[in-house]
Tab-separated table of C-alpha atoms in Angstrom:
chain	number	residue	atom	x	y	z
M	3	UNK	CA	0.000	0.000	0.000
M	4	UNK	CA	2.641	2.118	0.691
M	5	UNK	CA	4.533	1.469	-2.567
M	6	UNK	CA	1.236	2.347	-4.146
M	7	UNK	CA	0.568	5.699	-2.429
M	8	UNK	CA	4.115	7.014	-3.410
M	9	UNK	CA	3.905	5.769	-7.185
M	10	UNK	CA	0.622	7.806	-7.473
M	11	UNK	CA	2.030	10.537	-5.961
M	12	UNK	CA	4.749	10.761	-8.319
M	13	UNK	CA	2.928	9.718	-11.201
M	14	UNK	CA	0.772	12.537	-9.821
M	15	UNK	CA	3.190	15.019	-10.018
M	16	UNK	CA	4.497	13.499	-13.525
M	17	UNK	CA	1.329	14.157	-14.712
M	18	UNK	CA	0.754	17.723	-13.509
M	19	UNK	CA	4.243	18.827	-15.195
M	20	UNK	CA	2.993	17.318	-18.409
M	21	UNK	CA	3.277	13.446	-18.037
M	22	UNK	CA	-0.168	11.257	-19.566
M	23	UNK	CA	-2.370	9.580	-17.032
M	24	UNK	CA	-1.306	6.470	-15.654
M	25	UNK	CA	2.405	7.740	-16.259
M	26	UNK	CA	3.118	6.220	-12.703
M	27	UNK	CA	3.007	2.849	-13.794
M	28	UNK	CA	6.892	3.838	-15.140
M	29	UNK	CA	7.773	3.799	-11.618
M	30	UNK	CA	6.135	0.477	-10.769
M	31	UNK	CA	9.302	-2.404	-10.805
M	32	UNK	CA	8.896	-5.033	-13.563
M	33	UNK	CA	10.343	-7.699	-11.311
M	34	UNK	CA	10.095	-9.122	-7.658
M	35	UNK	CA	11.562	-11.726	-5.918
M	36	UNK	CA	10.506	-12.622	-2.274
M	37	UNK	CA	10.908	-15.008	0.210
M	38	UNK	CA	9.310	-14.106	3.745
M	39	UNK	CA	8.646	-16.542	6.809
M	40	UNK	CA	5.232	-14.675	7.287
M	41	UNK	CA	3.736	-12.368	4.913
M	42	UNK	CA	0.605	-10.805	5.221
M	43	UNK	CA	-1.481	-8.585	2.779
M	44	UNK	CA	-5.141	-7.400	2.471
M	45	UNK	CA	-5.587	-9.546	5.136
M	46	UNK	CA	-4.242	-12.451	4.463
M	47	UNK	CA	-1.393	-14.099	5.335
M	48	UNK	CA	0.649	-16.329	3.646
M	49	UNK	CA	3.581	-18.539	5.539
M	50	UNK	CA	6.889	-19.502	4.175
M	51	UNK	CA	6.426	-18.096	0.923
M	52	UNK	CA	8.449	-18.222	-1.897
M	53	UNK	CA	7.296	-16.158	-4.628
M	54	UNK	CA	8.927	-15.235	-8.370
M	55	UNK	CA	6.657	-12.163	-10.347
M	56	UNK	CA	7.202	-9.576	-13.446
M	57	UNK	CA	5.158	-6.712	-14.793
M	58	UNK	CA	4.444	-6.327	-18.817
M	59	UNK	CA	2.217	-3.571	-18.668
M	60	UNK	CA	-1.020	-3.850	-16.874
M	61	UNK	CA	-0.340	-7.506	-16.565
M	62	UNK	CA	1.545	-8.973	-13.583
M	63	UNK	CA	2.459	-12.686	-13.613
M	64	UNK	CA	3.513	-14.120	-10.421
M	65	UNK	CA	4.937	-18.147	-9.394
M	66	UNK	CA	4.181	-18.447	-5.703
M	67	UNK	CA	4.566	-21.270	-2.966
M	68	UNK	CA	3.409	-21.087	0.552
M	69	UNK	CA	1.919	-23.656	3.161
M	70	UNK	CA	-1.475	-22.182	1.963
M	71	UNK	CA	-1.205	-22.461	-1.981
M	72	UNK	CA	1.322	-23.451	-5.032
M	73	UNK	CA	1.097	-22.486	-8.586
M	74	UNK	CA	1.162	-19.586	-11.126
M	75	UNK	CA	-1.536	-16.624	-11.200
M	76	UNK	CA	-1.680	-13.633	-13.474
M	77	UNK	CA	-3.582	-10.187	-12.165
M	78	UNK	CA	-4.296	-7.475	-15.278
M	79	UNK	CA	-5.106	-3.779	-13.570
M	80	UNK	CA	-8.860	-2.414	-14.225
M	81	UNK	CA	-8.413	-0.166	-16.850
M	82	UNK	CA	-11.252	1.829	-17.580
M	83	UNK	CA	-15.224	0.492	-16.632
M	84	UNK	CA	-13.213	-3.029	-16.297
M	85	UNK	CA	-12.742	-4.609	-12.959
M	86	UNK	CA	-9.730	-6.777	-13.463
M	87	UNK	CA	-8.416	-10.443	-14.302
M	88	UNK	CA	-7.482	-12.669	-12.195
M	89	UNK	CA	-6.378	-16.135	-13.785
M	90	UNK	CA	-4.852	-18.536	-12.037
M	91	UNK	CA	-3.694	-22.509	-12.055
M	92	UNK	CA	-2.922	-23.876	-8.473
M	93	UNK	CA	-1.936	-27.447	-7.944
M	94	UNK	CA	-3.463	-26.903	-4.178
M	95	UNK	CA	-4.918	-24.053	-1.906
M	96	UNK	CA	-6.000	-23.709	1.420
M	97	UNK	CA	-8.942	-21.940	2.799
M	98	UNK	CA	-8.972	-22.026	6.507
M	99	UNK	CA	-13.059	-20.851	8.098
M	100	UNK	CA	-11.357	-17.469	8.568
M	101	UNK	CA	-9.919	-17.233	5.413
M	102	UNK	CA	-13.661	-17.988	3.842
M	103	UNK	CA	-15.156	-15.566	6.084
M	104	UNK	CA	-13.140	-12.873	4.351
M	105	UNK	CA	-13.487	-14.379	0.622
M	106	UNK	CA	-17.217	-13.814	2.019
M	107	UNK	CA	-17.321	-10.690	3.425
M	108	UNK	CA	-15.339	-9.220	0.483
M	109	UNK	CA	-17.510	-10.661	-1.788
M	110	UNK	CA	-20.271	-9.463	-0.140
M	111	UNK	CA	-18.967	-5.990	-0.237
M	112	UNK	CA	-19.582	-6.249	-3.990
M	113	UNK	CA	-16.805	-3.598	-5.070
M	114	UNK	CA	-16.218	-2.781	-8.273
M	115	UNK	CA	-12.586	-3.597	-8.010
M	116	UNK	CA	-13.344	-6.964	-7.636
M	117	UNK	CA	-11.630	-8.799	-10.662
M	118	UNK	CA	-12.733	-11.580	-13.422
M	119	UNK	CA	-11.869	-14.615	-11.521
M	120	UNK	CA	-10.501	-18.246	-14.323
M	121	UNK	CA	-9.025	-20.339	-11.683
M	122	UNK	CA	-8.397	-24.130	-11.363
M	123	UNK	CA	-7.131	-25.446	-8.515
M	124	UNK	CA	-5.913	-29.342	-8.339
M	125	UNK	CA	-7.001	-29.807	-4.630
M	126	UNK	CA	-8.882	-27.309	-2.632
M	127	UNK	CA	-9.058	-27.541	1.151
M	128	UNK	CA	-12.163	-25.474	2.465
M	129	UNK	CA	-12.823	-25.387	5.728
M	130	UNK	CA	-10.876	-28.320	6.711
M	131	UNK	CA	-12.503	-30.390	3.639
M	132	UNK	CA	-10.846	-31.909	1.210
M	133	UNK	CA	-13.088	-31.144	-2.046
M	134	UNK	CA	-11.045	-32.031	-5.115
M	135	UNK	CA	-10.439	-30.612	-8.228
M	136	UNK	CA	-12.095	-27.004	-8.213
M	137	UNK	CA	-13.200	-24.988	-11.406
M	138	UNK	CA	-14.145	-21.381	-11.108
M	139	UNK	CA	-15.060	-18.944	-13.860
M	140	UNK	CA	-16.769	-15.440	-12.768
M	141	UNK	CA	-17.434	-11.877	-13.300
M	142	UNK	CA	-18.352	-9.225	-11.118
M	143	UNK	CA	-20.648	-6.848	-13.300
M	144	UNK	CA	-23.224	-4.162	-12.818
M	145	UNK	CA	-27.046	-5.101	-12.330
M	146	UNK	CA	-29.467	-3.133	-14.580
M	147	UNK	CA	-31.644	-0.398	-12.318
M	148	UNK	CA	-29.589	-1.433	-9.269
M	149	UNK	CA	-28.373	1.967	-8.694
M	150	UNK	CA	-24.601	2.678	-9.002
M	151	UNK	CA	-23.516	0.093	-6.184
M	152	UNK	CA	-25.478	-2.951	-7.414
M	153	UNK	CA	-23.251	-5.797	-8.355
M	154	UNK	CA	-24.220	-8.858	-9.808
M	155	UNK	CA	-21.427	-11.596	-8.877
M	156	UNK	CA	-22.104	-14.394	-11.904
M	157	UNK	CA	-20.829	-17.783	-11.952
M	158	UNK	CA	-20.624	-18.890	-15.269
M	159	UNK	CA	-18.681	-22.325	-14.173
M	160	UNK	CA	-18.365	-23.750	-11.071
M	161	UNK	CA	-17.382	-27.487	-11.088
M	162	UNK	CA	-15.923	-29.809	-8.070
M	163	UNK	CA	-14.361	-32.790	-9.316
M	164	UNK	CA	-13.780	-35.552	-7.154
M	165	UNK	CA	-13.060	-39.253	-7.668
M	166	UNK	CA	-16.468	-40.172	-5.904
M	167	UNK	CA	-18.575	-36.997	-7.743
M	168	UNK	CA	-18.534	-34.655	-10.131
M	169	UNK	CA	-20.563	-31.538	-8.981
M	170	UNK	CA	-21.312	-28.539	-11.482
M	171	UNK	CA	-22.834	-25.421	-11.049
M	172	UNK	CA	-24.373	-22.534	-12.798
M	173	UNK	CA	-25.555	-19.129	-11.062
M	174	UNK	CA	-25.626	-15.773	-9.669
M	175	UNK	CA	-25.199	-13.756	-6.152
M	176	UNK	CA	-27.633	-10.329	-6.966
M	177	UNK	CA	-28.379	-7.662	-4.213
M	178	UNK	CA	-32.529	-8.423	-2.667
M	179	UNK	CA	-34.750	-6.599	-4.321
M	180	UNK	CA	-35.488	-2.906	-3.471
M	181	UNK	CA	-38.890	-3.786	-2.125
M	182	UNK	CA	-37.598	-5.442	0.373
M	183	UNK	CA	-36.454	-4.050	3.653
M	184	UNK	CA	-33.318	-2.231	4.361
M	185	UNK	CA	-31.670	-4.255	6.410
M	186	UNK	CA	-32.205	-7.434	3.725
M	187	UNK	CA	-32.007	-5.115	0.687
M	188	UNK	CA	-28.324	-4.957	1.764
M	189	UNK	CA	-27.894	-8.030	1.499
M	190	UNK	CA	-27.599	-10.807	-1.271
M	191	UNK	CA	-29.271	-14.232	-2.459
M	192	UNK	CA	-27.348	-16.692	-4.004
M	193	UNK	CA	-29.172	-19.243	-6.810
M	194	UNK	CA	-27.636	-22.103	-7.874
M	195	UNK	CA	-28.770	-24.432	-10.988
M	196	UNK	CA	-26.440	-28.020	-10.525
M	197	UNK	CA	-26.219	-30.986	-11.567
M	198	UNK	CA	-24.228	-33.682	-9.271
M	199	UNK	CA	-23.352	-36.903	-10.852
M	200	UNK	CA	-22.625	-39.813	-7.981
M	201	UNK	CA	-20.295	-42.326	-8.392
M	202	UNK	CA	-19.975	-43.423	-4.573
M	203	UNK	CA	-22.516	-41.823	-2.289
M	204	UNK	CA	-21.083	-43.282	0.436
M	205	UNK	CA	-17.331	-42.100	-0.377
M	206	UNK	CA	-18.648	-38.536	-1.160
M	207	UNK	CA	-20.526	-37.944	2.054
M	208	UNK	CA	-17.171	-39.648	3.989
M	209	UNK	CA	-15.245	-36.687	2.058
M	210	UNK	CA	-17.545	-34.198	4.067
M	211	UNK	CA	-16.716	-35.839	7.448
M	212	UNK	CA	-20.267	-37.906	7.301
M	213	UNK	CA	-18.910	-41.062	7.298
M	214	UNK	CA	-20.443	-44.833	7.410
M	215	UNK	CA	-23.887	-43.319	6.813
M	216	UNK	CA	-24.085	-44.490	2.815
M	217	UNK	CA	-22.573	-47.569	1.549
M	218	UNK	CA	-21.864	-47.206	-1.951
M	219	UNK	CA	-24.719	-46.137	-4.188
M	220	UNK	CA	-24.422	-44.255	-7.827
M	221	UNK	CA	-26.630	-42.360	-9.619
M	222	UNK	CA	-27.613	-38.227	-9.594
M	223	UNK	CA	-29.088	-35.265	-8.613
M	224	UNK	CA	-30.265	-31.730	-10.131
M	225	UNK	CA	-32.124	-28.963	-9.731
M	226	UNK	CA	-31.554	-25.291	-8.384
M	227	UNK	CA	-31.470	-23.817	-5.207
M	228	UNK	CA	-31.509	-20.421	-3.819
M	229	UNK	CA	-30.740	-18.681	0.092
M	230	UNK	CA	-30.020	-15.563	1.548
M	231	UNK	CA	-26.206	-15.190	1.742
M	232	UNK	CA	-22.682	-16.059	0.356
M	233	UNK	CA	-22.187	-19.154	-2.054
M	234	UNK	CA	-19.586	-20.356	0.524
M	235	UNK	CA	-22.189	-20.302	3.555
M	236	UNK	CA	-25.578	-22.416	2.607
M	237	UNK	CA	-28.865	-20.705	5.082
M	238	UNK	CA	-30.839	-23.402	5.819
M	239	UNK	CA	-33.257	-20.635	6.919
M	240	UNK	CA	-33.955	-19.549	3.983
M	241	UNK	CA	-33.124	-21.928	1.253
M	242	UNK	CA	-35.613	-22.307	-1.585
M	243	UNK	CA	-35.582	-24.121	-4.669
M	244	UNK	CA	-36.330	-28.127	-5.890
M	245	UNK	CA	-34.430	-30.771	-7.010
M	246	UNK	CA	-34.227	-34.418	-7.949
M	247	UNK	CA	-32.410	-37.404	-6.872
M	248	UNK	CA	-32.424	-40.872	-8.444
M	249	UNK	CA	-29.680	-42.889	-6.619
M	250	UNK	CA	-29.102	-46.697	-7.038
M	251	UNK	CA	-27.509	-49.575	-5.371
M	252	UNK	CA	-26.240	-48.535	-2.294
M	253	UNK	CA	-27.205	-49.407	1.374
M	254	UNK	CA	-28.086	-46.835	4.570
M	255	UNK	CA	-26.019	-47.265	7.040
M	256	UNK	CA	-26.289	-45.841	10.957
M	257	UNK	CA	-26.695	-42.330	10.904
M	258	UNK	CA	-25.326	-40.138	14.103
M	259	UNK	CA	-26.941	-36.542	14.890
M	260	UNK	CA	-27.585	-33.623	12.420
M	261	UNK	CA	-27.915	-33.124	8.640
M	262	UNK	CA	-27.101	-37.049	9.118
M	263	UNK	CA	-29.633	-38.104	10.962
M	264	UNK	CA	-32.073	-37.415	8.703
M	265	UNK	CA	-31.291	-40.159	6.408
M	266	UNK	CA	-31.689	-42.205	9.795
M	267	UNK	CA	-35.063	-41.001	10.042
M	268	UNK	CA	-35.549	-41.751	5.682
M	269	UNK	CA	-33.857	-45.035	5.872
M	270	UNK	CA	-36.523	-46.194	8.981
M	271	UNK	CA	-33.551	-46.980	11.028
M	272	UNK	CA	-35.788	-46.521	14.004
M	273	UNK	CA	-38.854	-48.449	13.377
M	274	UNK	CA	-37.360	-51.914	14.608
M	275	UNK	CA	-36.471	-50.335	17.984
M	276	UNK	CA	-40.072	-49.270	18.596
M	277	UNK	CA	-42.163	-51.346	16.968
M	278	UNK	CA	-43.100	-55.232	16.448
M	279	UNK	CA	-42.423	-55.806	12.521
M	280	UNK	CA	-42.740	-58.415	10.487
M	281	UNK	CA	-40.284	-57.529	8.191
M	282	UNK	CA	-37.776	-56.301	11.011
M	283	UNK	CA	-34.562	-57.267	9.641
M	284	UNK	CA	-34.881	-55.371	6.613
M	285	UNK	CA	-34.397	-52.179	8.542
M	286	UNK	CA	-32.424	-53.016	11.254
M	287	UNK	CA	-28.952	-53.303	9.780
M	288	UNK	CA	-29.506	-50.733	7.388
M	289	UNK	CA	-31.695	-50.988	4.612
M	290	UNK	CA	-30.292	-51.911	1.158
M	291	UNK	CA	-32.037	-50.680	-1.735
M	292	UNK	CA	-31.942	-51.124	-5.799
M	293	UNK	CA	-32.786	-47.191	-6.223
M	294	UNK	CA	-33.967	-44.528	-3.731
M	295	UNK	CA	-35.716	-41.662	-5.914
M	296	UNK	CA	-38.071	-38.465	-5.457
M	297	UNK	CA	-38.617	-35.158	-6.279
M	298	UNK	CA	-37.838	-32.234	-3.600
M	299	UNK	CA	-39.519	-28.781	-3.195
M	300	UNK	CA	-37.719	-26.485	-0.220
M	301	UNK	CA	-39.782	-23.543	0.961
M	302	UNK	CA	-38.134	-21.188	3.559
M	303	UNK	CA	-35.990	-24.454	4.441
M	304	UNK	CA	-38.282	-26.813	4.977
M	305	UNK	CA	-38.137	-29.767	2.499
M	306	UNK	CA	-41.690	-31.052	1.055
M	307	UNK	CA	-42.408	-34.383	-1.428
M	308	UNK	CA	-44.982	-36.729	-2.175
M	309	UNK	CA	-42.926	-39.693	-3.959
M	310	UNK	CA	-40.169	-40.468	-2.251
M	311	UNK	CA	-39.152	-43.971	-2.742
M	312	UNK	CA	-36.962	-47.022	-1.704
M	313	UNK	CA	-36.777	-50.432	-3.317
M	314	UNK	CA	-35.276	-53.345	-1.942
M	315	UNK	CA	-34.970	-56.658	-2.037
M	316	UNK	CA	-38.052	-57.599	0.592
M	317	UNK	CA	-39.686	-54.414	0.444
M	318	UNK	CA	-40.601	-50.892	-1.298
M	319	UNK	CA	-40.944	-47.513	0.963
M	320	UNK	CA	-42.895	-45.262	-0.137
M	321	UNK	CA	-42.874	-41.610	1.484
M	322	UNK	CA	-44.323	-38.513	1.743
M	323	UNK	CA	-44.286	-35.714	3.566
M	324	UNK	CA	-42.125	-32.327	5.076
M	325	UNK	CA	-38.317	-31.805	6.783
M	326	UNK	CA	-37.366	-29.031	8.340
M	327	UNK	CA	-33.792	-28.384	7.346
M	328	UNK	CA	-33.108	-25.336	10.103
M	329	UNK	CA	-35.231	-26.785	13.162
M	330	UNK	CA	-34.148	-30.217	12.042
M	331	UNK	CA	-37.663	-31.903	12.575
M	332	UNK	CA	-39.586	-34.033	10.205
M	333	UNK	CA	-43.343	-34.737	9.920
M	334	UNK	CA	-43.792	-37.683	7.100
M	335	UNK	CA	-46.078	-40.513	6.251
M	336	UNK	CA	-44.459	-43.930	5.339
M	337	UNK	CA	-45.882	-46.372	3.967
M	338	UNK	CA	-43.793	-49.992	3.764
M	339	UNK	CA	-44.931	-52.975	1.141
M	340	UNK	CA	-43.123	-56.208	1.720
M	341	UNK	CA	-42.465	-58.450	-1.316
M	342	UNK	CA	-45.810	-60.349	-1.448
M	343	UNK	CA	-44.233	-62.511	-4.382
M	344	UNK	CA	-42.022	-61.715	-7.170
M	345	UNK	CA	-41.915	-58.427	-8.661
M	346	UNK	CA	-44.560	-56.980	-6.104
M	347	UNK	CA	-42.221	-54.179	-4.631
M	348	UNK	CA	-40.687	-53.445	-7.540
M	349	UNK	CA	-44.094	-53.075	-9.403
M	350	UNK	CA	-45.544	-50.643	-6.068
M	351	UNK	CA	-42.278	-48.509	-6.493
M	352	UNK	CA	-42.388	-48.057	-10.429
M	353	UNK	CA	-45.857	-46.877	-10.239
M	354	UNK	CA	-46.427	-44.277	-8.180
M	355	UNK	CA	-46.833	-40.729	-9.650
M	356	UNK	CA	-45.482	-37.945	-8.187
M	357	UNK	CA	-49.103	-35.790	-9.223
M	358	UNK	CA	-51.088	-38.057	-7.916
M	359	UNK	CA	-49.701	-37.859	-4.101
M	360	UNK	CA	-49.218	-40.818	-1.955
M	361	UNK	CA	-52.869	-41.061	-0.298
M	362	UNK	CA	-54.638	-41.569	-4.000
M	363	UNK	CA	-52.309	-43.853	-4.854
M	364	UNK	CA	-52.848	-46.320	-2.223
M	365	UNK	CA	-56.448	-46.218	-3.035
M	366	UNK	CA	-56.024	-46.848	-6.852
M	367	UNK	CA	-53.626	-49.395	-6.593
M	368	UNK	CA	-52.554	-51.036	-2.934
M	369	UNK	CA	-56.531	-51.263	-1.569
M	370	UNK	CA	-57.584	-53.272	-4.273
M	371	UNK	CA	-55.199	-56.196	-4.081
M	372	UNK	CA	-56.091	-57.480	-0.355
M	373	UNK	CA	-52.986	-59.727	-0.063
M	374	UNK	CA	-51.345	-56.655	-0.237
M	375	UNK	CA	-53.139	-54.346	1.619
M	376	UNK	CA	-53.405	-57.082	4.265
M	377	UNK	CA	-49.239	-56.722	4.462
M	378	UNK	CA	-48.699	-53.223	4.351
M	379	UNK	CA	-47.486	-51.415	7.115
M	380	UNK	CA	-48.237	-47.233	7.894
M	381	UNK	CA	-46.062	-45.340	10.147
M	382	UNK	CA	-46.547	-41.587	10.693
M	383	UNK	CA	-43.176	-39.807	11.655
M	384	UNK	CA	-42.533	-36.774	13.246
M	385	UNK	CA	-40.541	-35.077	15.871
M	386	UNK	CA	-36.659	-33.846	15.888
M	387	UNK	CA	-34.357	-35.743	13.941
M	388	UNK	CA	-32.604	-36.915	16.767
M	389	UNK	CA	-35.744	-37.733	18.872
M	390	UNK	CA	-38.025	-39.065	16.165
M	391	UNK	CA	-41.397	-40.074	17.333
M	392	UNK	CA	-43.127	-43.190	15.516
M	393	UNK	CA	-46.578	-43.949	15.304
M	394	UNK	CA	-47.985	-47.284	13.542
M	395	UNK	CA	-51.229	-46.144	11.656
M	396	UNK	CA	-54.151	-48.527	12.301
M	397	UNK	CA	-57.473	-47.721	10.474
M	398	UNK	CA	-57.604	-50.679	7.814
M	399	UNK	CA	-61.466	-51.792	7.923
M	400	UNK	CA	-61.581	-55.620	9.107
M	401	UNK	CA	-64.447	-57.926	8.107
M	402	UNK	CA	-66.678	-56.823	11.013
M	403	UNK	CA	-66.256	-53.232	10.154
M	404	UNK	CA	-63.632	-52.190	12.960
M	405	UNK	CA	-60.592	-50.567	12.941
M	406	UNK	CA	-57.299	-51.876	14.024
M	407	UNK	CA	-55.935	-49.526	17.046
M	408	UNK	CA	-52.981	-47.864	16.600
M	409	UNK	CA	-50.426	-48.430	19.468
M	410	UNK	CA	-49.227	-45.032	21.459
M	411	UNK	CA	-46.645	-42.553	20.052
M	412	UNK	CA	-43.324	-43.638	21.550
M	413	UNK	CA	-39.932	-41.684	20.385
M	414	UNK	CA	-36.809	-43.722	19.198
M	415	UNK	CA	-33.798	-44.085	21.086
């Protein structure tokens, strides 16, 4: 900064005695070489860095190695309306939480010095997680009837490679509309149109430190989403947005607390320690299935379908019903169909129509085979995540016109 302030001073005073604008650049150096135990700028600091750079121009290009990062970056100036270029090809770089709070806070600033970002990075370590291969092309660029200071922060390519995914992304971070109030106006909303293409389920949510709650599984998701806030910090609170996922041959596994624990809740993990079931050990080690599919709608964070489904060998799941992603609580009907005789499950899972909802669909198809609807179990879940509570839904009409009781709510433990 320093260095800066006295080369447009003199450039300044080159220019007031006759020298063209941006004459100070003459006294920039063309060259540095640096090596520096700790060395901190903007903020940041790097540690033993070794660093090799040269000016043509407005261009700088710069070889760097530190703990944090290695590789080669080139910066051009702003020069006019522009806002810069950064490109740069890392073999490996290291975000620490308070190194993404500032990426988010700067970003959030929205200046218009912030440059065109093409960067690659061979292994990027965010937050303590180890996400792979990282592709990032974006431009910072004004918003139309924004007002001087609105920024629109586009993401024309964003791609995480990883031997057990591939994850790319499409999207924007825009200021809130003026309408809203002026607190939240100054503030920004991220979407996000992805598509996610599993090769190991299990292996990708291990990479995230949610490990032994997926065994293997392949298959994809896609959709768009859209919250309040940075693209490095999802808001449950306010996430929006719908999606699909269509994921085969894998098996759940025990899930612990959390995000987790909802796919202890969808895998039914907790029905065998409540409840007397016929078809107990299918759950009870951790259901296996041939495909679990659905289609996802997220309103203000809370998570709503009406065809979820799981096939397995002895049985299909069928669910419906809402998650709350910030409050972590779920309230969701599940109905299980054990394999009556060959091909029964799969035919119940193939056939169920996400317009129709799960309720008609039991009446059009399940009630009229009474072998079936004889064997089908109904469990209403709801509760926290952690605490679920379980209750087995009675109600089926028996031959003298009762109703099977249901037994009491009871939570799992």
């Amino acid at each position: 900064d320093a260095w800066e302030r006295l080369a447009a001073q003199v450039g300044g005073d080159a220019a007031g005695s006759g020298g063209s604008a941006g004459s100070d650049q003459a006294y920039w150096p063309t060259s540095v070489a640096l090596r520096a135990r700790s060395f901190t700028a903007a903020g940041r600091t790097l540690n033993d860095l070794v660093a090799g750079g040269s000016r043509e121009g407005a261009v700088w290009r710069i070889n760097l190695d530190a703990r944090e990062l290695n590789g080669y970056a080139e910066y051009r100036q702003p020069a006019g309306q522009g806002a810069g270029r950064l490109y740069a090809r890392l073999s490996r770089l290291t975000l620490a939480p308070s190194a993404a709070s500032d990426v988010e806070r700067l970003l959030d600033e929205q200046p218009q010095t912030i440059p065109a970002l093409d960067i690659v990075v061979e292994e990027l370590d965010l937050r303590g997680r180890k996400l792979g291969r990282v592709e990032v092309e974006a431009v910072n660029r004004a918003v139309a009837g924004a007002g001087a200071s609105g920024r629109e922060w586009r993401l024309n390519r964003f791609d995480v490679i990883s031997p057990e995914a591939v994850f790319r992304a499409t999207g924007n971070w825009v200021p809130l509309q003026a309408q809203q109030s002026a607190t939240a106006a100054s503030r920004r909303r991220t979407v996000m149109n992805f598509q996610l293409d599993i090769q190991d389920a299990g292996g990708l949510l291990a990479r995230f430190g949610m490990q032994d709650l997926v065994r293997r599984g392949k298959g994809q998701m896609q959709g768009q989403v859209a919250w309040v806030g940075s693209p490095l910090s999802l808001d449950y609170a306010t996430l929006a947005g719908n999606f699909n996922v269509n994921v085969e041959n894998g098996q759940f596994l025990k899930a612990d607390p959390g995000l987790a624990k909802l796919l202890g809740v969808l895998s039914l993990q907790s029905l065998p320690r409540r409840l007397v079931l016929d078809f107990r050990d299918v759950f009870s080690e951790g259901f296996v299935f041939d495909f679990f599919r659905g289609d996802v709608r997220i309103e203000q964070g809370v998570a709503y379908s009406s065809n979820l489904q799981m096939k397995g060998v002895n049985a299909a799941v069928l669910m419906e019903g809402q998650a709350d992603l910030f409050r972590e609580t779920q309230d969701i009907r599940v109905v299980v169909v054990p394999e009556i005789n060959a091909g029964t499950a799969s035919l119940i899972a193939a056939a169920i129509n996400p317009a129709v909802g799960l309720g008609s669909f039991l009446a059009q198809f399940v009630l009229r085979k009474p072998l079936m609807e004889a064997a089908t179990q109904e469990f209403h879940i709801d509760g926290s995540w952690v605490e679920p509570r379980i209750q087995r839904i009675g109600g089926k009409s028996s031959a003298d016109g009762k109703t099977d009781p249901a037994p009491a709510t009871a939570p799992a433990r």
